[in-house]
CSV table of C-alpha atoms and ligand atoms in Angstrom, one decimal:
chain,number,residue,atom,x,y,z
A,1299,MET,CA,242.6,73.7,53.3
A,1300,ALA,CA,244.6,76.9,52.4
A,1301,GLY,CA,246.2,77.4,55.7
A,1302,ASN,CA,247.2,80.9,56.5
A,1303,ASN,CA,249.8,81.2,54.0
A,1304,PRO,CA,248.2,84.1,51.8
A,1305,ARG,CA,250.1,82.6,48.6
A,1306,SER,CA,248.8,79.0,49.0
A,1307,PRO,CA,245.7,78.5,46.5
A,1308,VAL,CA,242.5,78.0,48.4
A,1309,ASN,CA,240.8,74.7,47.7
A,1310,ALA,CA,237.5,75.7,46.2
A,1311,ASP,CA,235.1,74.7,43.5
A,1312,ILE,CA,233.2,77.8,42.2
A,1313,ARG,CA,231.8,79.3,39.0
A,1314,ASP,CA,234.2,82.0,38.1
A,1315,PRO,CA,236.9,83.7,40.1
A,1316,SER,CA,236.8,86.9,38.2
A,1317,LEU,CA,233.3,87.7,39.7
A,1318,ALA,CA,235.0,88.6,43.1
A,1319,ASP,CA,235.0,92.3,42.8
A,1320,GLY,CA,231.0,92.3,42.3
A,1321,GLY,CA,230.7,90.0,45.3
A,1322,ARG,CA,232.9,92.0,47.5
A,1323,GLY,CA,231.0,95.0,46.9
A,1324,ARG,CA,227.6,93.2,47.8
A,1325,ILE,CA,229.1,91.9,50.6
A,1326,GLU,CA,230.0,95.1,52.0
A,1327,TRP,CA,226.7,96.6,51.3
A,1328,ALA,CA,225.2,93.8,53.4
A,1329,TRP,CA,227.7,94.3,56.1
A,1330,SER,CA,226.4,98.0,56.5
A,1331,GLU,CA,223.1,96.4,57.3
A,1332,MET,CA,224.4,94.0,59.9
A,1333,PRO,CA,225.3,96.0,63.0
A,1334,VAL,CA,225.1,93.3,65.4
A,1335,LEU,CA,227.2,90.9,63.5
A,1336,ARG,CA,229.9,93.8,63.1
A,1337,LEU,CA,229.7,94.1,66.9
A,1338,LEU,CA,230.4,90.4,67.5
A,1339,HIS,CA,233.0,90.5,64.8
A,1340,ASP,CA,235.0,93.0,67.0
A,1341,ARG,CA,234.5,91.0,69.9
A,1342,PHE,CA,235.4,87.9,68.5
A,1343,LEU,CA,238.6,89.3,67.1
A,1344,ALA,CA,239.7,90.4,70.6
A,1345,GLU,CA,238.5,87.4,72.5
A,1346,ARG,CA,239.4,84.7,69.7
A,1347,PRO,CA,236.5,82.1,71.2
A,1348,LEU,CA,236.8,79.9,68.2
A,1349,GLU,CA,240.7,79.5,67.9
A,1350,GLY,CA,241.5,76.6,65.6
A,1351,LEU,CA,238.0,75.2,65.5
A,1352,ARG,CA,237.3,73.7,62.2
A,1353,VAL,CA,233.8,74.7,61.1
A,1354,SER,CA,232.0,73.4,57.9
A,1355,GLY,CA,229.0,75.2,56.7
A,1356,CYS,CA,226.1,73.9,54.5
A,1357,LEU,CA,224.3,77.3,53.9
A,1358,HIS,CA,222.8,79.6,51.3
A,1359,ILE,CA,226.0,81.2,49.9
A,1360,THR,CA,224.7,84.9,49.9
A,1361,THR,CA,226.1,88.1,51.0
A,1362,GLU,CA,224.9,87.4,54.5
A,1363,THR,CA,226.4,84.2,54.7
A,1364,ALA,CA,229.6,85.5,53.6
A,1365,ASN,CA,229.5,88.0,56.7
A,1366,LEU,CA,228.7,85.2,59.0
A,1367,ALA,CA,231.8,83.4,57.9
A,1368,ARG,CA,234.1,86.3,58.3
A,1369,VAL,CA,232.9,86.7,62.0
A,1370,LEU,CA,233.5,83.0,62.6
A,1371,GLN,CA,236.9,83.6,61.0
A,1372,ALA,CA,237.5,86.4,63.0
A,1373,GLY,CA,236.9,84.5,66.1
A,1374,GLY,CA,239.6,82.0,64.9
A,1375,ALA,CA,237.4,79.4,63.2
A,1376,GLU,CA,238.8,77.6,59.8
A,1377,VAL,CA,235.5,77.8,58.0
A,1378,VAL,CA,234.7,75.7,54.8
A,1379,LEU,CA,231.3,76.4,53.1
A,1380,CYS,CA,229.2,74.3,50.5
A,1381,ALA,CA,225.7,75.2,49.5
A,1382,SER,CA,222.4,74.1,51.1
A,1383,ASN,CA,220.5,74.5,47.9
A,1384,PRO,CA,221.6,74.1,44.1
A,1385,LEU,CA,219.8,77.2,43.0
A,1386,SER,CA,220.5,79.8,45.8
A,1387,THR,CA,224.4,80.3,45.4
A,1388,GLN,CA,225.5,83.7,44.3
A,1389,ASP,CA,228.6,83.0,42.3
A,1390,ASP,CA,230.1,86.5,42.7
A,1391,VAL,CA,229.9,86.1,46.6
A,1392,ALA,CA,231.4,82.6,46.4
A,1393,ALA,CA,234.4,84.3,44.3
A,1394,ALA,CA,234.8,87.1,46.7
A,1395,LEU,CA,234.9,84.7,49.7
A,1396,VAL,CA,237.8,82.6,48.1
A,1397,ARG,CA,239.7,85.7,46.9
A,1398,ASP,CA,239.4,88.2,49.7
A,1399,PHE,CA,238.6,86.1,52.8
A,1400,ARG,CA,240.5,82.8,51.7
A,1401,ILE,CA,237.4,80.8,52.7
A,1402,PRO,CA,237.3,77.5,50.9
A,1403,VAL,CA,233.9,77.2,48.8
A,1404,HIS,CA,232.3,74.6,47.1
A,1405,ALA,CA,229.2,76.0,45.5
A,1406,ILE,CA,228.1,76.6,41.9
A,1407,ARG,CA,224.7,78.2,41.2
A,1408,GLY,CA,222.6,75.6,39.2
A,1409,GLU,CA,224.9,72.6,40.0
A,1410,ASP,CA,223.4,69.2,39.5
A,1411,THR,CA,222.5,66.7,42.1
A,1412,ASP,CA,225.7,64.8,42.0
A,1413,THR,CA,227.7,68.0,42.2
A,1414,TYR,CA,225.6,69.6,45.0
A,1415,TYR,CA,226.6,66.2,47.3
A,1416,ARG,CA,230.1,66.0,45.9
A,1417,HIS,CA,230.3,69.6,47.4
A,1418,ILE,CA,229.0,68.5,50.8
A,1419,GLY,CA,231.6,65.8,50.7
A,1420,ALA,CA,234.2,68.3,50.3
A,1421,ALA,CA,232.9,70.4,53.1
A,1422,LEU,CA,233.1,67.2,55.3
A,1423,ASP,CA,236.5,66.6,54.0
A,1424,HIS,CA,237.5,69.6,56.4
A,1425,ARG,CA,236.9,67.0,59.2
A,1426,PRO,CA,234.5,69.6,61.0
A,1427,GLN,CA,234.3,70.1,64.8
A,1428,VAL,CA,231.2,72.0,64.4
A,1429,THR,CA,228.5,72.0,61.5
A,1430,LEU,CA,226.2,74.8,60.4
A,1431,ASP,CA,223.3,73.4,58.4
A,1432,ASP,CA,220.2,74.9,56.8
A,1433,GLY,CA,218.1,71.9,56.1
A,1434,ALA,CA,220.1,69.3,57.9
A,1435,ASP,CA,222.0,67.9,54.8
A,1436,LEU,CA,225.4,68.1,56.2
A,1437,VAL,CA,224.1,66.2,59.4
A,1438,SER,CA,222.3,63.6,57.2
A,1439,GLU,CA,225.5,63.1,55.0
A,1440,LEU,CA,227.5,62.7,58.3
A,1441,HIS,CA,225.3,59.9,59.7
A,1442,LYS,CA,224.7,58.2,56.7
A,1443,GLY,CA,228.0,57.8,55.1
A,1444,ARG,CA,230.9,59.8,56.9
A,1445,THR,CA,230.4,58.3,60.4
A,1446,GLU,CA,234.1,58.0,61.1
A,1447,LEU,CA,233.7,61.9,61.5
A,1448,LEU,CA,231.4,61.8,64.2
A,1449,GLU,CA,234.1,61.2,66.8
A,1450,GLY,CA,235.5,64.5,66.2
A,1451,LEU,CA,232.4,66.6,66.4
A,1452,VAL,CA,231.4,68.9,69.1
A,1453,GLY,CA,228.3,70.1,67.9
A,1454,GLY,CA,226.3,71.7,65.3
A,1455,THR,CA,223.4,74.3,64.5
A,1456,GLU,CA,220.5,74.2,62.4
A,1457,GLU,CA,218.9,77.2,60.7
A,1458,THR,CA,215.5,76.3,59.5
A,1459,THR,CA,212.3,74.9,60.5
A,1460,THR,CA,212.4,71.9,58.0
A,1461,GLY,CA,216.0,70.9,59.4
A,1462,VAL,CA,214.9,71.2,62.9
A,1463,ILE,CA,212.0,68.9,62.3
A,1464,ARG,CA,214.4,66.4,60.5
A,1465,LEU,CA,216.9,66.6,63.3
A,1466,ARG,CA,214.1,66.0,66.2
A,1467,ALA,CA,213.1,62.9,64.2
A,1468,MET,CA,216.5,61.7,64.1
A,1469,ALA,CA,217.0,62.4,68.0
A,1470,ARG,CA,213.6,60.5,68.8
A,1471,GLU,CA,214.8,57.6,66.9
A,1472,GLY,CA,218.1,57.7,69.0
A,1473,ALA,CA,220.1,58.1,65.6
A,1474,LEU,CA,221.5,61.6,66.3
A,1475,ARG,CA,225.0,61.3,67.4
A,1476,TYR,CA,225.9,64.7,68.4
A,1477,PRO,CA,224.4,68.0,69.9
A,1478,ILE,CA,222.7,70.4,67.5
A,1479,VAL,CA,221.4,74.0,68.5
A,1480,ALA,CA,218.2,74.8,67.0
A,1481,VAL,CA,218.9,78.3,65.8
A,1482,ASN,CA,215.5,78.5,64.1
A,1483,ASP,CA,213.7,78.2,67.1
A,1484,ALA,CA,215.2,81.3,68.9
A,1485,LEU,CA,212.7,84.1,69.2
A,1486,THR,CA,215.1,86.6,67.7
A,1487,LYS,CA,215.4,84.1,64.7
A,1488,HIS,CA,211.9,82.9,63.4
A,1489,LEU,CA,209.8,85.8,64.7
A,1490,PHE,CA,211.8,87.9,62.3
A,1491,ASP,CA,213.7,86.1,59.8
A,1492,ASN,CA,210.8,83.6,58.9
A,1493,ARG,CA,208.0,86.3,59.0
A,1494,TYR,CA,209.6,89.5,57.8
A,1495,GLY,CA,212.5,88.1,55.9
A,1496,THR,CA,210.4,85.4,54.0
A,1497,GLY,CA,207.5,87.8,53.8
A,1498,GLN,CA,209.5,90.5,52.0
A,1499,SER,CA,212.1,88.3,50.0
A,1500,ALA,CA,209.5,85.6,48.8
A,1501,LEU,CA,207.3,88.5,47.2
A,1502,ASP,CA,210.5,89.9,45.9
A,1503,GLY,CA,211.2,86.6,44.1
A,1504,VAL,CA,207.5,86.4,42.6
A,1505,ILE,CA,207.5,89.9,41.4
A,1506,ARG,CA,211.3,89.7,39.8
A,1507,ALA,CA,210.3,86.5,38.1
A,1508,THR,CA,207.0,87.5,36.7
A,1509,ASN,CA,206.6,91.3,36.9
A,1510,ILE,CA,202.8,90.6,37.1
A,1511,LEU,CA,200.8,93.2,39.1
A,1512,LEU,CA,199.6,91.9,42.3
A,1513,ALA,CA,196.9,94.6,43.1
A,1514,GLY,CA,193.5,93.2,42.8
A,1515,ARG,CA,194.6,89.6,42.2
A,1516,ALA,CA,194.0,86.6,44.3
A,1517,PHE,CA,197.0,85.6,46.1
A,1518,THR,CA,197.0,82.2,47.7
A,1519,VAL,CA,199.5,81.4,50.8
A,1520,VAL,CA,199.6,77.8,51.4
A,1521,GLY,CA,200.6,77.3,55.1
A,1522,TYR,CA,200.1,79.9,57.7
A,1523,GLY,CA,203.1,79.5,60.0
A,1524,TRP,CA,205.9,82.0,60.5
A,1525,CYS,CA,206.7,82.3,56.9
A,1526,GLY,CA,203.2,82.3,55.7
A,1527,ARG,CA,202.2,85.0,58.1
A,1528,GLY,CA,204.9,87.2,56.8
A,1529,LEU,CA,203.9,86.5,53.1
A,1530,ALA,CA,200.3,87.0,53.6
A,1531,LEU,CA,200.9,90.3,55.3
A,1532,ARG,CA,203.2,91.6,52.4
A,1533,ALA,CA,200.9,90.3,49.5
A,1534,ARG,CA,198.1,92.1,51.1
A,1535,GLY,CA,200.2,95.2,51.3
A,1536,HIS,CA,200.6,94.9,47.4
A,1537,GLY,CA,196.7,95.1,47.2
A,1538,ALA,CA,196.3,91.4,46.5
A,1539,HIS,CA,193.1,89.4,47.9
A,1540,VAL,CA,194.9,87.1,50.0
A,1541,VAL,CA,193.5,83.7,50.6
A,1542,VAL,CA,195.1,81.2,53.2
A,1543,CYS,CA,195.0,77.4,53.1
A,1544,GLU,CA,195.8,75.3,56.1
A,1545,VAL,CA,195.5,72.0,57.8
A,1546,ASP,CA,195.7,73.4,61.6
A,1547,PRO,CA,192.4,74.6,62.8
A,1548,LEU,CA,194.3,77.2,65.0
A,1549,ARG,CA,196.5,78.4,62.3
A,1550,ALA,CA,193.3,78.7,60.1
A,1551,LEU,CA,191.3,80.5,62.5
A,1552,GLU,CA,194.4,82.8,63.2
A,1553,ALA,CA,194.4,83.7,59.5
A,1554,ALA,CA,190.7,84.2,59.4
A,1555,MET,CA,190.8,86.6,62.3
A,1556,ASP,CA,193.9,88.3,60.8
A,1557,GLY,CA,191.4,89.2,57.8
A,1558,TYR,CA,192.0,86.6,55.3
A,1559,ARG,CA,189.9,84.3,53.5
A,1560,VAL,CA,190.4,80.7,54.3
A,1561,MET,CA,189.3,77.8,52.1
A,1562,PRO,CA,190.4,74.3,51.0
A,1563,LEU,CA,193.2,74.1,48.4
A,1564,ARG,CA,191.1,72.8,45.6
A,1565,LEU,CA,188.7,75.6,46.0
A,1566,ALA,CA,191.5,78.2,46.2
A,1567,ALA,CA,193.2,76.7,43.1
A,1568,ALA,CA,190.0,77.4,40.9
A,1569,GLN,CA,190.3,81.0,41.6
A,1570,SER,CA,194.0,81.9,42.4
A,1571,ASP,CA,196.2,84.0,40.2
A,1572,PHE,CA,199.1,83.3,42.5
A,1573,MET,CA,199.8,80.3,44.8
A,1574,VAL,CA,202.9,80.1,47.1
A,1575,THR,CA,203.7,77.1,49.4
A,1576,VAL,CA,205.4,77.7,52.9
A,1577,THR,CA,204.6,74.3,54.5
A,1578,GLY,CA,207.6,72.5,54.9
A,1579,ASP,CA,205.4,69.6,53.5
A,1580,LYS,CA,205.4,67.3,50.6
A,1581,HIS,CA,203.1,67.9,47.6
A,1582,ALA,CA,201.1,70.5,49.4
A,1583,ILE,CA,199.7,71.4,45.8
A,1584,ASP,CA,199.2,68.1,43.9
A,1585,ARG,CA,197.4,66.7,41.0
A,1586,SER,CA,194.0,67.2,42.2
A,1587,HIS,CA,194.7,71.1,42.2
A,1588,PHE,CA,196.2,71.2,39.0
A,1589,GLU,CA,193.1,69.7,37.6
A,1590,VAL,CA,190.9,72.5,38.6
A,1591,MET,CA,193.7,75.3,38.5
A,1592,LYS,CA,192.8,78.8,37.0
A,1593,ASP,CA,194.5,79.6,33.6
A,1594,GLY,CA,197.6,81.5,33.9
A,1595,CYS,CA,198.1,80.7,37.7
A,1596,VAL,CA,201.7,81.4,39.0
A,1597,LEU,CA,203.0,78.7,41.4
A,1598,ALA,CA,205.9,79.1,43.6
A,1599,ASN,CA,207.6,77.5,46.7
A,1600,ALA,CA,209.2,79.4,49.5
A,1601,GLY,CA,209.6,76.3,51.8
A,1602,HIS,CA,212.8,74.6,52.4
A,1603,PHE,CA,212.8,71.5,49.7
A,1604,ASN,CA,211.5,71.4,46.3
A,1605,VAL,CA,208.9,68.9,47.4
A,1606,GLU,CA,205.9,71.1,48.1
A,1607,LEU,CA,204.6,71.3,44.4
A,1608,ASN,CA,204.2,67.7,43.0
A,1609,LEU,CA,206.0,68.8,39.5
A,1610,GLU,CA,206.4,65.4,38.5
A,1611,ALA,CA,202.4,65.3,38.2
A,1612,LEU,CA,202.1,68.5,36.4
A,1613,ALA,CA,204.9,67.4,34.1
A,1614,ALA,CA,202.8,64.2,33.3
A,1615,MET,CA,199.8,66.2,32.6
A,1616,ALA,CA,201.6,68.7,30.5
A,1617,VAL,CA,201.4,68.6,26.6
A,1618,GLU,CA,203.9,71.5,26.1
A,1619,ARG,CA,206.4,73.1,28.3
A,1620,HIS,CA,208.7,76.4,27.7
A,1621,CYS,CA,210.4,79.0,29.4
A,1622,PRO,CA,208.9,82.6,28.6
A,1623,ARG,CA,211.3,84.4,30.9
A,1624,PRO,CA,214.1,83.6,33.3
A,1625,SER,CA,212.9,81.6,36.5
A,1626,VAL,CA,209.6,81.1,34.8
A,1627,GLU,CA,208.5,77.7,33.2
A,1628,GLU,CA,205.1,77.5,31.6
A,1629,PHE,CA,203.2,74.1,31.5
A,1630,ARG,CA,200.2,73.8,29.2
A,1631,LEU,CA,197.5,71.3,29.7
A,1632,SER,CA,195.5,69.5,26.9
A,1633,ASP,CA,192.6,71.8,27.8
A,1634,GLY,CA,194.7,74.8,26.9
A,1635,ARG,CA,195.2,76.0,30.5
A,1636,ARG,CA,198.7,77.3,31.4
A,1637,ILE,CA,200.3,76.9,34.7
A,1638,ARG,CA,203.5,78.9,35.3
A,1639,VAL,CA,206.1,77.5,38.0
A,1640,LEU,CA,208.6,79.6,39.3
A,1641,SER,CA,212.4,78.5,39.9
A,1642,GLU,CA,211.7,74.7,39.4
A,1643,GLY,CA,209.8,75.0,42.8
A,1644,ARG,CA,212.7,75.8,44.8
A,1645,LEU,CA,213.0,78.4,47.3
A,1646,VAL,CA,211.6,81.4,45.0
A,1647,ASN,CA,213.2,84.2,47.6
A,1648,LEU,CA,216.7,82.7,47.0
A,1649,ALA,CA,216.5,81.4,43.4
A,1650,ALA,CA,214.3,84.2,41.8
A,1651,ALA,CA,215.6,87.0,44.4
A,1652,GLU,CA,218.5,87.6,46.5
A,1653,GLY,CA,217.0,85.9,49.7
A,1654,HIS,CA,216.2,87.7,53.0
A,1655,PRO,CA,217.6,91.2,53.4
A,1656,ALA,CA,220.8,91.5,55.5
A,1657,ALA,CA,219.2,93.5,58.5
A,1658,VAL,CA,217.0,90.4,59.4
A,1659,MET,CA,220.0,88.1,58.6
A,1660,ASP,CA,221.8,90.2,61.2
A,1661,MET,CA,219.7,88.7,64.1
A,1662,SER,CA,219.7,85.1,62.8
A,1663,PHE,CA,223.3,84.8,61.9
A,1664,SER,CA,224.1,86.6,65.2
A,1665,ASN,CA,222.3,83.7,67.0
A,1666,GLN,CA,224.5,81.4,64.9
A,1667,ALA,CA,227.8,82.9,65.8
A,1668,LEU,CA,227.0,83.1,69.5
A,1669,SER,CA,225.8,79.6,69.4
A,1670,VAL,CA,229.0,78.4,67.6
A,1671,ALA,CA,230.9,80.0,70.4
A,1672,TRP,CA,228.4,78.5,73.2
A,1673,LEU,CA,229.1,74.8,71.4
A,1674,ALA,CA,232.9,75.5,71.3
A,1675,ARG,CA,232.8,76.1,75.2
A,1676,ARG,CA,230.0,73.8,76.3
A,1677,GLY,CA,229.5,71.3,73.4
A,1678,ARG,CA,231.4,68.4,74.8
A,1679,GLU,CA,229.1,68.4,77.9
A,1680,LEU,CA,226.0,68.3,76.0
A,1681,ALA,CA,223.7,65.3,75.1
A,1682,PRO,CA,223.2,64.2,71.4
A,1683,GLU,CA,220.0,65.9,71.3
A,1684,VAL,CA,218.3,69.2,69.7
A,1685,HIS,CA,219.1,72.0,72.1
A,1686,ARG,CA,217.4,75.3,72.3
A,1687,VAL,CA,219.6,78.6,71.8
A,1688,PRO,CA,220.5,79.6,75.4
A,1689,GLU,CA,217.7,82.2,76.4
A,1690,ALA,CA,220.7,84.7,77.1
A,1691,ILE,CA,221.9,84.5,73.8
A,1692,ASP,CA,218.4,85.2,72.2
A,1693,ARG,CA,218.2,88.0,74.8
A,1694,GLU,CA,221.4,89.6,74.0
A,1695,VAL,CA,220.7,89.6,70.3
A,1696,ALA,CA,217.3,91.4,71.0
A,1697,GLU,CA,219.1,93.9,73.1
A,1698,LEU,CA,222.0,94.6,70.7
A,1699,LYS,CA,219.5,94.8,67.5
A,1700,LEU,CA,217.3,97.2,69.5
A,1701,ALA,CA,220.5,99.2,70.3
A,1702,ALA,CA,221.6,99.3,67.0
A,1703,MET,CA,218.1,100.6,65.6
A,1704,ASP,CA,218.7,103.3,68.3
A,1705,MET,CA,215.8,102.3,70.3
A,1706,ARG,CA,215.5,102.5,73.8
A,1707,ILE,CA,213.1,100.8,76.1
A,1708,ASP,CA,211.8,101.3,79.7
A,1709,THR,CA,212.8,98.8,82.8
A,1710,LEU,CA,210.6,97.6,85.5
A,1711,THR,CA,210.7,99.2,88.7
A,1712,ASP,CA,211.3,97.2,91.9
A,1713,GLU,CA,208.0,97.8,92.7
A,1714,GLN,CA,206.7,96.3,89.4
A,1715,ARG,CA,209.1,93.5,89.6
A,1716,ASP,CA,207.9,92.3,92.9
A,1717,TYR,CA,204.2,92.8,91.7
A,1718,LEU,CA,204.7,90.7,88.6
A,1719,SER,CA,206.6,87.9,90.8
A,1720,SER,CA,204.1,87.6,93.7
A,1721,TRP,CA,200.4,86.0,93.6
A,1722,ARG,CA,199.2,88.0,97.0
A,1723,GLU,CA,198.2,91.2,95.6
A,1724,GLY,CA,194.5,91.2,94.3
A,1725,THR,CA,192.0,93.9,93.6
B,700,NAI,P1,205.6,76.4,60.4
B,700,NAI,O1,205.8,75.3,61.0
B,700,NAI,O2,205.5,77.6,61.5
B,700,NAI,O3,204.3,76.6,59.4
B,700,NAI,C1,204.1,75.6,58.4
B,700,NAI,C2,202.6,75.8,58.4
B,700,NAI,O4,202.2,74.9,57.2
B,700,NAI,C3,202.0,75.1,59.6
B,700,NAI,O5,201.0,76.0,60.1
B,700,NAI,C4,201.3,74.1,59.1
B,700,NAI,O6,200.0,73.3,59.6
B,700,NAI,C5,201.1,74.2,57.6
B,700,NAI,N1,200.8,73.0,56.7
B,700,NAI,C6,201.6,71.7,56.7
B,700,NAI,N2,201.2,71.1,55.6
B,700,NAI,C7,200.3,71.8,55.2
B,700,NAI,C8,199.4,71.4,53.9
B,700,NAI,N3,199.5,70.3,53.4
B,700,NAI,N4,198.6,72.3,53.6
B,700,NAI,C9,198.5,73.4,54.3
B,700,NAI,N5,199.0,73.9,55.2
B,700,NAI,C10,200.1,73.0,55.6
B,700,NAI,O7,207.0,76.6,59.4
B,700,NAI,P2,207.7,78.0,58.9
B,700,NAI,O8,208.7,78.2,59.9
B,700,NAI,O9,206.8,78.8,58.6
B,700,NAI,O10,208.5,77.4,57.9
B,700,NAI,C11,207.9,77.0,56.6
B,700,NAI,C12,208.9,76.3,55.6
B,700,NAI,O11,209.5,77.5,55.2
B,700,NAI,C13,209.9,75.3,56.2
B,700,NAI,O12,210.2,74.5,55.1
B,700,NAI,C14,211.1,76.1,56.5
B,700,NAI,O13,212.2,75.6,56.7
B,700,NAI,C15,211.0,77.2,55.4
B,700,NAI,N6,211.6,78.4,55.5
B,700,NAI,C16,212.0,79.1,54.5
B,700,NAI,C17,212.7,80.3,54.3
B,700,NAI,C18,213.1,80.9,53.1
B,700,NAI,O14,213.8,81.6,53.1
B,700,NAI,N7,212.3,80.6,52.2
B,700,NAI,C19,213.0,80.9,55.6
B,700,NAI,C20,212.6,80.3,56.9
B,700,NAI,C21,211.8,79.1,56.8
């Protein structure tokens, strides 16, 4: 740890410190889109709710995460960061975090698996009292190999659906040893971040990587959850013919009534120009789908882990592979068909674009900041389970965001409040 001495070096492992100027400019740009977080920054600076708290975050190292880190720091926390995905790190942001905010960052875009886990190890060497996860890798490493640290932990937070699923599985088996707040499950998180954030940024990734026109093309969304709904909506906005593949009958029905064509994946594969997975599931697109896939189909994944496309099977089927553009790899099959995979099947919105826009991360990360403060106050009283974000926090984030957007709403009259809480009044 660098400590507070501004002259001592910050213990970091980043690509290139000279990128800091560009990173700082982009962090400030995002800051201007994050009014709720700015407000919390001033509150935290005055109240110092995290004084001396050691926080390790395994998050996408983006401009928005930089602004979350600066808010936690304003609250008095000693923050260390590592990446939650080997391809999502913005090296200029990492450089600015180290130079301008003196935050130790262990993350290099494109790092190999060994380096990725070494960096998680470095974040754990900080001996965190609170962990911030996006996909539960930090919690997982702690429980698998660094159990001596569990004693000191007050609590943790989890940012994404896949992480929450993993943590609930741990809690069910009695394996989870400290309380985690499921930030993903806050309404002011998944209703907006997963839907509108992933919707816009995943499409942005596909477009930046390929520059292929979407209008008039068949665009298949695999998984119609919170992320899938947003992606389908935005793809339709570009004039694509949107197809949805699902395994859940309710979600499939919803997609159908939202106006999309619903069909099994093998059928969709034979006619799609684009297929994007957002299931959180393994091998959602598999060998049997590659076998019938339309020539030239572009494949991408926006779900958390790079397991949604079975790329081992595709590699085994390919007779030739090459990279015609950055972020695009083309696999040629023996019958001449070409299948184009974006960003090695990793989160396309972060690997081929910049991740979610700051205005939506404003809400997700305000939940994070307030949840960390709540854990600092209450964490020691909580059972080692997955906890909901307190409703008061969710509501406060919604109210602050509305106010920041200069929108006002009506309030219930006493008569209406009485009516809505009673059963006696009828026709
Ligand atoms: P969700 O649980 O709301 O939706 C997932 C949907 O996929 C469900 O409707 C499920 O029935 C469907 N599904 C599961 N297996 C399937 C299969 N084999 N074929 C077709 N459909 C299948 O989850 P949510 O919130 O939409 O998240 C999805 C994934 O995206 C998760 O991995 C999550 O962590 C990740 N995520 C990624 C973000 C990003 O920045 N790219 C942002 C937020 C979440």
